[in-house]
PDB file of C-alpha atoms in Angstrom:
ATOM      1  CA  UNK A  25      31.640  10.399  22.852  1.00  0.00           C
ATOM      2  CA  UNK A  26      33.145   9.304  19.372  1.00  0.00           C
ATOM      3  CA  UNK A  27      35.214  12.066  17.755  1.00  0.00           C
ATOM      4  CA  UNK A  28      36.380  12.540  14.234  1.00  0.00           C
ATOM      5  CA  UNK A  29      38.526  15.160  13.690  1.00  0.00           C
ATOM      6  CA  UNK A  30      39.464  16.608  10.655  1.00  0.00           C
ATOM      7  CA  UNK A  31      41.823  19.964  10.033  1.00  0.00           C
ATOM      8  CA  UNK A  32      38.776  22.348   8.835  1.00  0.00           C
ATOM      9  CA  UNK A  33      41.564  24.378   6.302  1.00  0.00           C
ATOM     10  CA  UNK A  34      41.356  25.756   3.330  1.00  0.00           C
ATOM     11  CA  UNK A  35      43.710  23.242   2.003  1.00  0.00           C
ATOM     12  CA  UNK A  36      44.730  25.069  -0.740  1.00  0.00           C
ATOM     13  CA  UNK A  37      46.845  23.235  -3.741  1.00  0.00           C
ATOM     14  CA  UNK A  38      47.864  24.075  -7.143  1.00  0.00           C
ATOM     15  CA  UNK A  39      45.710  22.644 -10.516  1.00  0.00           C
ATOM     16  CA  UNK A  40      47.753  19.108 -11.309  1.00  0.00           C
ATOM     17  CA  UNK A  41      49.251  18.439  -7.430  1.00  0.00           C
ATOM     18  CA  UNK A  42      48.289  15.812  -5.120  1.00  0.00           C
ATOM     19  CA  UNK A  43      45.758  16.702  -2.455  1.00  0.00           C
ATOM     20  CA  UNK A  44      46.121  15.118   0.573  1.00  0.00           C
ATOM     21  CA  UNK A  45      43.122  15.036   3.094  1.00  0.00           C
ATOM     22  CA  UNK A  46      43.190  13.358   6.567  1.00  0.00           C
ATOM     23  CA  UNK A  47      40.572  12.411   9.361  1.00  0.00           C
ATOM     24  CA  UNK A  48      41.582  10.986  13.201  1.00  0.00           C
ATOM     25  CA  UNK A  49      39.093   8.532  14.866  1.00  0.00           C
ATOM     26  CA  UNK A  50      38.723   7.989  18.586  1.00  0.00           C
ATOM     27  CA  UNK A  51      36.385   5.009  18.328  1.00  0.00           C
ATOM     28  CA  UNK A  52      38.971   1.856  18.148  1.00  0.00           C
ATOM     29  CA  UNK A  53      35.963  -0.062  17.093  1.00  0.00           C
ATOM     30  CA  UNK A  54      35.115   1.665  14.160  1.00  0.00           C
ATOM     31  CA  UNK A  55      34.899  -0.593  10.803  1.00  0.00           C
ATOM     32  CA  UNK A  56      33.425   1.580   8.460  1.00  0.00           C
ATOM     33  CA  UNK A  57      35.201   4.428   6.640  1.00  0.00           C
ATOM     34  CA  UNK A  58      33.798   6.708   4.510  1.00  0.00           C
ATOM     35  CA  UNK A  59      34.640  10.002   2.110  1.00  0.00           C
ATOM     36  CA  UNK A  60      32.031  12.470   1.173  1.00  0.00           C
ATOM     37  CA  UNK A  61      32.489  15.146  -0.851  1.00  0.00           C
ATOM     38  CA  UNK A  62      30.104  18.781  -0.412  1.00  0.00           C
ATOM     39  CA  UNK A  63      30.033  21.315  -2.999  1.00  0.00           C
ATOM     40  CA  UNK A  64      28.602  24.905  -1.088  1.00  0.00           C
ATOM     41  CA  UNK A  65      25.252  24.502  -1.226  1.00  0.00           C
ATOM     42  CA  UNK A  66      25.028  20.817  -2.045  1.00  0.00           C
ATOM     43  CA  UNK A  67      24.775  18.067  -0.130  1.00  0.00           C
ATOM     44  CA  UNK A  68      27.105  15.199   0.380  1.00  0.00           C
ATOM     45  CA  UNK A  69      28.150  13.049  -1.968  1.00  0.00           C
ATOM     46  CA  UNK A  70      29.869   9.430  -1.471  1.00  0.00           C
ATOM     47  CA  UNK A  71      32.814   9.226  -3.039  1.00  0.00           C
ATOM     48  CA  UNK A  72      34.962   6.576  -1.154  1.00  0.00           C
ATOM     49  CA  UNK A  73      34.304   4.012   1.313  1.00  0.00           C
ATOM     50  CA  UNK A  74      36.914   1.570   3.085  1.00  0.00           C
ATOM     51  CA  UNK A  75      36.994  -0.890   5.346  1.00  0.00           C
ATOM     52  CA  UNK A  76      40.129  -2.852   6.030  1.00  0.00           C
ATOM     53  CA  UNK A  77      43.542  -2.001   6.446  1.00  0.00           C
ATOM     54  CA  UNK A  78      45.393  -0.107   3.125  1.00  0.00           C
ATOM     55  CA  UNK A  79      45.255   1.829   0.454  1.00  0.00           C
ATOM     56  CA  UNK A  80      41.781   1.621  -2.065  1.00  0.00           C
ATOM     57  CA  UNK A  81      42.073   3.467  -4.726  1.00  0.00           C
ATOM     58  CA  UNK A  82      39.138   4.677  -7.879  1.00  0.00           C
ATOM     59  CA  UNK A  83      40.634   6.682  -9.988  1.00  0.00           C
ATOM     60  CA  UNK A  84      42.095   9.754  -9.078  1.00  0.00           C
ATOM     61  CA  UNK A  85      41.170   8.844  -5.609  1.00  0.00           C
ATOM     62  CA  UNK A  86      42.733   6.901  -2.949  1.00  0.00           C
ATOM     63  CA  UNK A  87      41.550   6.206   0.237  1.00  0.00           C
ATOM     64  CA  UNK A  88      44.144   5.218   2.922  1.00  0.00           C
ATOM     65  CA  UNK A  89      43.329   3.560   6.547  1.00  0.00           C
ATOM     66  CA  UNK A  90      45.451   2.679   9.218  1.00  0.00           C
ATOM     67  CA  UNK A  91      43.092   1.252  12.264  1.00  0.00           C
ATOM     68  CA  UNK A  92      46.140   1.136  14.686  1.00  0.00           C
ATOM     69  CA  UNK A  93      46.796   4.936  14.715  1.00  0.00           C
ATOM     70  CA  UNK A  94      43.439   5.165  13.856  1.00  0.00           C
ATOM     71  CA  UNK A  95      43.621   6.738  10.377  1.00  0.00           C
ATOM     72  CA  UNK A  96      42.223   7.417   7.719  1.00  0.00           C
ATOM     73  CA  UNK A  97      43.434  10.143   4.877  1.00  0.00           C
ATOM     74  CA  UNK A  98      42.172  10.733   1.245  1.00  0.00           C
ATOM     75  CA  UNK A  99      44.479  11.154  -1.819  1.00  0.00           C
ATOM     76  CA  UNK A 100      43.305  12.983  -4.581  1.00  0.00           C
ATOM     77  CA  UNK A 101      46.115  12.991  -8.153  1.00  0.00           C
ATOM     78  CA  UNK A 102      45.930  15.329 -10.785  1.00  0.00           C
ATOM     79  CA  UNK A 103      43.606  17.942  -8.452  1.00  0.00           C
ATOM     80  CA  UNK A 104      41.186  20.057 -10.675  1.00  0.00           C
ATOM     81  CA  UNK A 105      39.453  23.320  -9.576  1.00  0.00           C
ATOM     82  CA  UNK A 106      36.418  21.070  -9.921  1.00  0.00           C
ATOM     83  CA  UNK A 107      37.518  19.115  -7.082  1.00  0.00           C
ATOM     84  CA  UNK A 108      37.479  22.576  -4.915  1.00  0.00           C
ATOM     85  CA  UNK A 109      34.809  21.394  -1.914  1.00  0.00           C
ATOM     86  CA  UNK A 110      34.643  20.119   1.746  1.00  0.00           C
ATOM     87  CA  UNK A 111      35.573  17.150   2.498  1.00  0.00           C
ATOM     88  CA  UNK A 112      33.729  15.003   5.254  1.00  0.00           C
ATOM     89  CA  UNK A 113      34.888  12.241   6.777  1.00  0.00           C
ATOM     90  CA  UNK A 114      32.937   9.945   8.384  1.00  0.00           C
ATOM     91  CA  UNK A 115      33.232   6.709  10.690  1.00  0.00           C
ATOM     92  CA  UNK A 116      31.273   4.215  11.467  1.00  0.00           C
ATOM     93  CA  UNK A 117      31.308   1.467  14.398  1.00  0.00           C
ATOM     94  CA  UNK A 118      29.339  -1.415  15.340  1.00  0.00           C
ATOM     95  CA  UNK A 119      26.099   0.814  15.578  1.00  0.00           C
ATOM     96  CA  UNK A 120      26.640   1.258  12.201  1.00  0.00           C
ATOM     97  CA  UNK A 121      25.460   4.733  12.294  1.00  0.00           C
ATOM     98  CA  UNK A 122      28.458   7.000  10.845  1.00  0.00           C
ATOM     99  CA  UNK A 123      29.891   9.975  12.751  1.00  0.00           C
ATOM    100  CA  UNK A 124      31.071  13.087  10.298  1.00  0.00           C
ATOM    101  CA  UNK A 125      34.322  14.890  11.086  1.00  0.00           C
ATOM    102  CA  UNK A 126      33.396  18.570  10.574  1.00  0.00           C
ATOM    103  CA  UNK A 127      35.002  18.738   6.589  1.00  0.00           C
ATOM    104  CA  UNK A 128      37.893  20.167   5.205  1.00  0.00           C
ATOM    105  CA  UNK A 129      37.696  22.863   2.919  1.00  0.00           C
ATOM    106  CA  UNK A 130      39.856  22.049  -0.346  1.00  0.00           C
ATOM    107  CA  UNK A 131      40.883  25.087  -2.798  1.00  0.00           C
ATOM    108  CA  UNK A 132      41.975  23.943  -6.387  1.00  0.00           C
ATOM    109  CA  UNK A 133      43.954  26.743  -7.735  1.00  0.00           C
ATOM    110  CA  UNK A 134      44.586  27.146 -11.628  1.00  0.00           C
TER     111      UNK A 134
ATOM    112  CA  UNK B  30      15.850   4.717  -9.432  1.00  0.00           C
ATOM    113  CA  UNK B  31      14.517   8.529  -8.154  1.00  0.00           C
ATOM    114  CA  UNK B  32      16.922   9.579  -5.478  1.00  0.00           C
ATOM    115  CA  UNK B  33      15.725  10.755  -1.850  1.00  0.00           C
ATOM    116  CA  UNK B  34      13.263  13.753  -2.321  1.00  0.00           C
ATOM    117  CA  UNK B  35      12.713  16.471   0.020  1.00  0.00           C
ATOM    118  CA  UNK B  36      10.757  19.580   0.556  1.00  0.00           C
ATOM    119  CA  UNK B  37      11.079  22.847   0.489  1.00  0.00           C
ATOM    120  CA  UNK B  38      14.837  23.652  -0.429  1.00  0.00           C
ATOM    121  CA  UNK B  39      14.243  27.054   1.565  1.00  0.00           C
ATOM    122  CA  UNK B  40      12.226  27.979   4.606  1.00  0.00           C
ATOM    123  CA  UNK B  41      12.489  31.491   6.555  1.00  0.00           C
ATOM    124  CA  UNK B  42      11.015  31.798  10.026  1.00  0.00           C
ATOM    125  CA  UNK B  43      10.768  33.980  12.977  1.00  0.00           C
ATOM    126  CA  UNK B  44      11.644  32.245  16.244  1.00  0.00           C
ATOM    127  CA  UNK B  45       9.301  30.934  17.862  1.00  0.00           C
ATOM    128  CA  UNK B  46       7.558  29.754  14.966  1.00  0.00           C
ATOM    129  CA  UNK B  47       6.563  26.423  13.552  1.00  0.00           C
ATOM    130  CA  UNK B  48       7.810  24.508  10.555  1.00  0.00           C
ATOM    131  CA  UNK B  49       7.470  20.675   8.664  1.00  0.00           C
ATOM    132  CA  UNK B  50       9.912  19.466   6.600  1.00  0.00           C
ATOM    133  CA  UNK B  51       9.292  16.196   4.473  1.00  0.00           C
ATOM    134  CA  UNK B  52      11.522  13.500   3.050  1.00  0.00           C
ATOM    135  CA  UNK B  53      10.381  10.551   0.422  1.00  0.00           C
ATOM    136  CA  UNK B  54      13.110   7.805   0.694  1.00  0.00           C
ATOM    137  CA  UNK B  55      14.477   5.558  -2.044  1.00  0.00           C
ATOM    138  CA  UNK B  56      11.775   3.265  -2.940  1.00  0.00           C
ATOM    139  CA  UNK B  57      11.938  -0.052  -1.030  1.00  0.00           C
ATOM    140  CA  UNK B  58      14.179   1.394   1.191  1.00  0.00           C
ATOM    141  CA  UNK B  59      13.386   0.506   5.251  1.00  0.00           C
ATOM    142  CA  UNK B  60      15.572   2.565   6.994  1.00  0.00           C
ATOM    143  CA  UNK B  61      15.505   6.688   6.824  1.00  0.00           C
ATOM    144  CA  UNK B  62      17.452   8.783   8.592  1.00  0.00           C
ATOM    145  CA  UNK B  63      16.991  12.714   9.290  1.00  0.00           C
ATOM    146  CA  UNK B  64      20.291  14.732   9.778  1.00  0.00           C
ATOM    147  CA  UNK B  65      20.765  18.116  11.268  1.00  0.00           C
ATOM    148  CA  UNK B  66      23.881  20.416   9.358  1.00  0.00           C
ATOM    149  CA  UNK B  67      25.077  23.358  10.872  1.00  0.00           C
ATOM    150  CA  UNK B  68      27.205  25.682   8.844  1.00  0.00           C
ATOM    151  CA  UNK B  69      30.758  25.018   9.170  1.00  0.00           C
ATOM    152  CA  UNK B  70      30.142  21.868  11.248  1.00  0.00           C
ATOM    153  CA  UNK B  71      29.773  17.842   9.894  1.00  0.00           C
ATOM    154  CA  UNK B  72      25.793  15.946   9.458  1.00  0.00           C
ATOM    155  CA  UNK B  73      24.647  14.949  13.048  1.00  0.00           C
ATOM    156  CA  UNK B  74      22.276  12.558  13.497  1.00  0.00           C
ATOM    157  CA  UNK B  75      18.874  13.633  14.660  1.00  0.00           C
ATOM    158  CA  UNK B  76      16.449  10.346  14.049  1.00  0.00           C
ATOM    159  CA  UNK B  77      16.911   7.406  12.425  1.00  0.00           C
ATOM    160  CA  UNK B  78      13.443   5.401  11.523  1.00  0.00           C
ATOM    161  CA  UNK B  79      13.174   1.544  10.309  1.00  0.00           C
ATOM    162  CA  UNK B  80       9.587   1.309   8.855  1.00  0.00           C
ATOM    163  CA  UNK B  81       7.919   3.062  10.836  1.00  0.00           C
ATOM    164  CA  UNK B  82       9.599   2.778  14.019  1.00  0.00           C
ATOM    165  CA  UNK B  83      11.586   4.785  15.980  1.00  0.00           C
ATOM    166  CA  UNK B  84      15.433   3.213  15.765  1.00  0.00           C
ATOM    167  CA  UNK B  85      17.207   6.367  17.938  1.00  0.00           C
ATOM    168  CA  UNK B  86      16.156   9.650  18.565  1.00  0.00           C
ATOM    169  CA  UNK B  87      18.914  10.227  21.552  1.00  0.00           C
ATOM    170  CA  UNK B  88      20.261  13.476  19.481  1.00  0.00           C
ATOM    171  CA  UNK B  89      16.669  14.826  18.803  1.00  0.00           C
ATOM    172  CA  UNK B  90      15.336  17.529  20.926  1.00  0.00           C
ATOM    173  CA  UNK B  91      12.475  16.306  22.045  1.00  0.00           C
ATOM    174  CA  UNK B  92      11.177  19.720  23.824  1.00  0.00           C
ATOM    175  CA  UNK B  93      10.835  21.362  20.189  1.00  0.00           C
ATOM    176  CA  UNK B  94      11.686  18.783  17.649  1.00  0.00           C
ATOM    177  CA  UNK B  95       9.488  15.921  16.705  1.00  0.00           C
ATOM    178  CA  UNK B  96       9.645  13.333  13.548  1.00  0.00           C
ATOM    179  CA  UNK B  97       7.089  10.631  12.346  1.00  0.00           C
ATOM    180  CA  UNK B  98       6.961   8.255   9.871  1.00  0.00           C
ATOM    181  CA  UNK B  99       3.517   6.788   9.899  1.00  0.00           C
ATOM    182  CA  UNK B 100       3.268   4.636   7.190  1.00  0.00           C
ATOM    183  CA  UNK B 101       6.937   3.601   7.117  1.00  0.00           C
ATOM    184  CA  UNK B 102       7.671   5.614   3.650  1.00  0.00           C
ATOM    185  CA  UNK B 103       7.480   9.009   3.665  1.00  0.00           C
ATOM    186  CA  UNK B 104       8.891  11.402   6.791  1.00  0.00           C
ATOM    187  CA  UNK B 105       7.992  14.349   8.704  1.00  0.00           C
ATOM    188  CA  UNK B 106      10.505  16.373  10.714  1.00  0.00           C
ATOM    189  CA  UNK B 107       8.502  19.420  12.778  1.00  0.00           C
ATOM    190  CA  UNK B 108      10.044  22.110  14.895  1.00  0.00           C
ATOM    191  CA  UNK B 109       7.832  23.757  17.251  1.00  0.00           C
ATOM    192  CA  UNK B 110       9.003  26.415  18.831  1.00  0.00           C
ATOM    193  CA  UNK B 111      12.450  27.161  16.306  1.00  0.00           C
ATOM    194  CA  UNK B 112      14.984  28.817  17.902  1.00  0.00           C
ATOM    195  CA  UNK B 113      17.647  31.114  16.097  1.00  0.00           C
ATOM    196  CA  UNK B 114      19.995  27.819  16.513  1.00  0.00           C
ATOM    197  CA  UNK B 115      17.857  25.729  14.992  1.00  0.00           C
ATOM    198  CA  UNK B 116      18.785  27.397  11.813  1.00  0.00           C
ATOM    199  CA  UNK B 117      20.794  24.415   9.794  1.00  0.00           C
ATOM    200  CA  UNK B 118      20.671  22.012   6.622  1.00  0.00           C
ATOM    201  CA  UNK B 119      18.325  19.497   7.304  1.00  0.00           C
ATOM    202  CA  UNK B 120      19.224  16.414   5.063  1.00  0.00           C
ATOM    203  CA  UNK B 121      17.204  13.066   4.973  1.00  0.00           C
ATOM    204  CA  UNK B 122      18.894   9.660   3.767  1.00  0.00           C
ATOM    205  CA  UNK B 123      17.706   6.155   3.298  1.00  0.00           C
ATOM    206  CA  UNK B 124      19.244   2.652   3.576  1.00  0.00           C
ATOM    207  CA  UNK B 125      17.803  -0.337   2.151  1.00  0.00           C
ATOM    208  CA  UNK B 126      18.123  -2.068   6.181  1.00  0.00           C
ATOM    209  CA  UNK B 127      19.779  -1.414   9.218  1.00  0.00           C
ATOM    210  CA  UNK B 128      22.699  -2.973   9.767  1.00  0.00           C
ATOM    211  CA  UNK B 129      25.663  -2.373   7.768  1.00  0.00           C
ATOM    212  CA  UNK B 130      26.722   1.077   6.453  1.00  0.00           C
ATOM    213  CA  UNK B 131      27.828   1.403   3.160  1.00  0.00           C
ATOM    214  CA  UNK B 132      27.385   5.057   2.596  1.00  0.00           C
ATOM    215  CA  UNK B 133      24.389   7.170   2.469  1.00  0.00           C
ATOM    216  CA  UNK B 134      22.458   8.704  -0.343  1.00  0.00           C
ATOM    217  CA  UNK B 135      21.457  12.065   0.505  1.00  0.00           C
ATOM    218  CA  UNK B 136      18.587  14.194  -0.644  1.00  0.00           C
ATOM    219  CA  UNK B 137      19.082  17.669  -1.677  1.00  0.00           C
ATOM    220  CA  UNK B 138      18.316  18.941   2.176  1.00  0.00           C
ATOM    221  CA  UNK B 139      15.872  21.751   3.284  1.00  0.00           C
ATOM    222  CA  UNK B 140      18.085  24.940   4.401  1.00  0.00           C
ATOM    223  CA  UNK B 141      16.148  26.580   7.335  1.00  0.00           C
ATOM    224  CA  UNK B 142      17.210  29.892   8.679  1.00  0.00           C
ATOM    225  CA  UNK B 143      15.295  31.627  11.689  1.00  0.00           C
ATOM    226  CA  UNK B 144      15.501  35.239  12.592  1.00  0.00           C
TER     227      UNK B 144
END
């Protein structure tokens, strides 16, 4: 059974501080990484996807993977209350068909 | 291009009752996937579809839930009986092909609560 865990929160963090997100991976095979981002009563949205060892980063985001402690975290700089949502993470192995961590809850506070 | 559509946004059944859900994929797009989303919990795979074929359905209760995508485009996800746990998101995505995941597109979902 492939497992992604994520901490479900809230992750709570002041308007302007760096929000740091992570996701553990049982699968050692997994080669696809991926950040989605849920508003309440959305559905997820794609916001970062990596695939090799390191850091990728689009703008305020960063995406961070480490496949030998099998690891992957998300960065976000400069957090607005906009960015207040869950988090999914999700990993994908040679299937190809993604397993979702169960989200963290992020809280923006002005 | 028009993103995934689905329909209805909001159903309300008893248990034991019937109900369809429908998906439209991304034009051109082979491979369509229906996801079940409990509250507080991650997407889980129920079906995933390329044309019209059946790709895996080993998450999919079979006893009450069925899918079909006849014509290889559109999508229709039935539970018969629903159960009071049945009540979930149900979101649809597409991919242009199997193979290689580069992150889903997913349509607005179809929030289903039984009582």
């Amino acid at each position: 059974q492939k497992e992604v865990e994520q901490n479900s929160g809230p992750l709570s963090v002041p308007e302007g501080a760096i929000a740091s997100l992570n996701c553990t991976y049982s699968d050692r095979g997994s080669q696809s990484f991926f950040w989605y981002r849920q508003y309440s009563g959305k559905s997820p949205e794609l916001i970062m996807s990596i695939y090799s060892n390191g850091d990728k980063e689009d703008g305020r985001f960063t995406a961070q993977l480490n496949k030998a402690s099998q690891y992957v975290s998300l960065l976000i700089r400069d957090s607005q209350p906009s960015d207040s949502a869950t988090y999914l993470c999700a990993v994908a192995g040679g299937s190809y068909i993604p397993t979702f961590g169960r989200g963290t809850s992020l809280i923006v506070h002005p | 291009e028009a993103g995934v559509a689905q329909s209805p946004r909001y159903k309300i059944i008893e248990k034991r009752q019937s109900v369809a859900f429908w998906c439209n994929p991304i034009s051109g797009h082979a491979t369509l996937y229906w996801y079940q989303q409990i509250l507080g919990q991650g997407p889980k795979l129920l079906i995933q579809f390329q044309n019209n074929g059946v790709v895996d359905d080993s998450q999919l209760p079979k006893d009450r839930f069925s899918a079909e995508r006849l014509k290889g485009v559109d999508s229709t996800l039935k539970i018969q009986p629903a159960k009071l746990e049945d009540s979930a998101v149900y979101l649809c995505a597409s991919s242009l092909r199997e193979g290689v995941h580069y992150g889903y597109t997913f349509g607005s979902g179809t929030r289903l609560t039984v009582v």
